[in-house]
């Protein structure tokens, strides 16, 4: 019965996970870049899957720029250093621009808008915006990791031995934040390489397969980050 309860709970979490538009988008992204890796940029079934999935994903992101626009105009925490505030706002502005322009790319590639040259120019500029936002995220995560490390060291120095036992939960929470930020740092660093590959800035180093492989890895990381917490087995 315990196994049955756990199976039902996990099934409910899977359904909850798949009901998220963001989760479905990241699963499609994994299929998209996995197909790019398999095709290697050569015509064929895998290349067709890559193009079709790329176009289908853009429907998920219609009006998604409003999310980052809201973050752009929202106030930040007072204790956040000014450089991090500026970097965060730059990231939001670049992502907002990326998702806004991506809608026009969808219009062009779906055949609604006929100017292919302008569509490709807009596509290139939008990917540059995504590249810039990924660079901002990398810098932010490095700065936040330094802040977390210094705060943990400061906490360990200030607390006495008996007080440390009472603050284990806080210490574990900070460790979990550190792990999450390290994962986000790795993902954003890979996204920078993926953006360079999509822009064909260094095709002799970052080819179609490298772009597809790293895009697949970052997609799987994104899927992992969106996973809900697994239920614990109930004890009698």
mmCIF file of N, CA and C in Angstrom, residues 16 25 42 69 73 99 105 119 124 150 156 173 183 185 192 197 204-206 214:
data_model
loop_
_atom_site.group_PDB
_atom_site.id
_atom_site.type_symbol
_atom_site.label_atom_id
_atom_site.label_comp_id
_atom_site.label_asym_id
_atom_site.label_seq_id
_atom_site.Cartn_x
_atom_site.Cartn_y
_atom_site.Cartn_z
ATOM 1 N N UNK A 16 1.385 17.223 -12.901
ATOM 2 C CA UNK A 16 1.557 18.629 -12.546
ATOM 3 C C UNK A 16 2.730 19.246 -13.300
ATOM 4 N N UNK A 25 7.906 23.352 -22.895
ATOM 5 C CA UNK A 25 8.819 24.077 -23.788
ATOM 6 C C UNK A 25 10.232 23.518 -23.684
ATOM 7 N N UNK A 42 23.204 18.615 -41.529
ATOM 8 C CA UNK A 42 22.980 18.051 -42.863
ATOM 9 C C UNK A 42 21.487 17.794 -43.092
ATOM 10 N N UNK A 69 9.508 41.829 -18.692
ATOM 11 C CA UNK A 69 9.178 43.248 -18.603
ATOM 12 C C UNK A 69 8.666 43.598 -17.207
ATOM 13 N N UNK A 73 10.528 46.308 -14.470
ATOM 14 C CA UNK A 73 9.954 47.505 -13.838
ATOM 15 C C UNK A 73 9.645 47.296 -12.358
ATOM 16 N N UNK A 99 12.602 37.805 -26.396
ATOM 17 C CA UNK A 99 11.281 37.173 -26.562
ATOM 18 C C UNK A 99 10.343 38.024 -27.408
ATOM 19 N N UNK A 105 10.114 36.707 -35.559
ATOM 20 C CA UNK A 105 10.783 35.585 -36.222
ATOM 21 C C UNK A 105 9.775 34.479 -36.529
ATOM 22 N N UNK A 119 13.622 38.868 -41.630
ATOM 23 C CA UNK A 119 13.362 37.860 -40.597
ATOM 24 C C UNK A 119 14.668 37.300 -40.041
ATOM 25 N N UNK A 124 18.916 37.015 -35.877
ATOM 26 C CA UNK A 124 20.293 37.176 -35.417
ATOM 27 C C UNK A 124 20.407 38.159 -34.267
ATOM 28 N N UNK A 150 31.006 34.080 1.434
ATOM 29 C CA UNK A 150 31.453 35.002 2.492
ATOM 30 C C UNK A 150 30.465 35.032 3.649
ATOM 31 N N UNK A 156 29.848 31.100 10.346
ATOM 32 C CA UNK A 156 30.591 30.074 11.082
ATOM 33 C C UNK A 156 31.531 30.691 12.118
ATOM 34 N N UNK A 173 20.311 25.204 4.103
ATOM 35 C CA UNK A 173 19.589 26.018 3.115
ATOM 36 C C UNK A 173 20.566 26.814 2.259
ATOM 37 N N UNK A 183 24.631 25.131 -10.533
ATOM 38 C CA UNK A 183 23.941 24.532 -11.681
ATOM 39 C C UNK A 183 23.539 25.613 -12.675
ATOM 40 N N UNK A 185 24.926 28.513 -13.053
ATOM 41 C CA UNK A 185 26.154 29.044 -13.658
ATOM 42 C C UNK A 185 26.632 28.148 -14.791
ATOM 43 N N UNK A 192 25.903 30.314 -23.444
ATOM 44 C CA UNK A 192 26.744 31.267 -24.181
ATOM 45 C C UNK A 192 27.357 30.585 -25.394
ATOM 46 N N UNK A 197 27.254 29.327 -31.227
ATOM 47 C CA UNK A 197 27.082 28.336 -32.291
ATOM 48 C C UNK A 197 25.930 28.675 -33.216
ATOM 49 N N UNK A 204 34.401 26.981 -36.991
ATOM 50 C CA UNK A 204 35.498 26.025 -37.023
ATOM 51 C C UNK A 204 35.709 25.356 -35.663
ATOM 52 N N UNK A 205 35.167 25.958 -34.586
ATOM 53 C CA UNK A 205 35.282 25.389 -33.237
ATOM 54 C C UNK A 205 33.929 24.863 -32.753
ATOM 55 N N UNK A 206 32.908 25.712 -32.872
ATOM 56 C CA UNK A 206 31.568 25.370 -32.382
ATOM 57 C C UNK A 206 30.688 25.060 -33.588
ATOM 58 N N UNK A 214 25.452 20.683 -26.554
ATOM 59 C CA UNK A 214 25.365 21.585 -25.407
ATOM 60 C C UNK A 214 23.940 22.092 -25.208
#
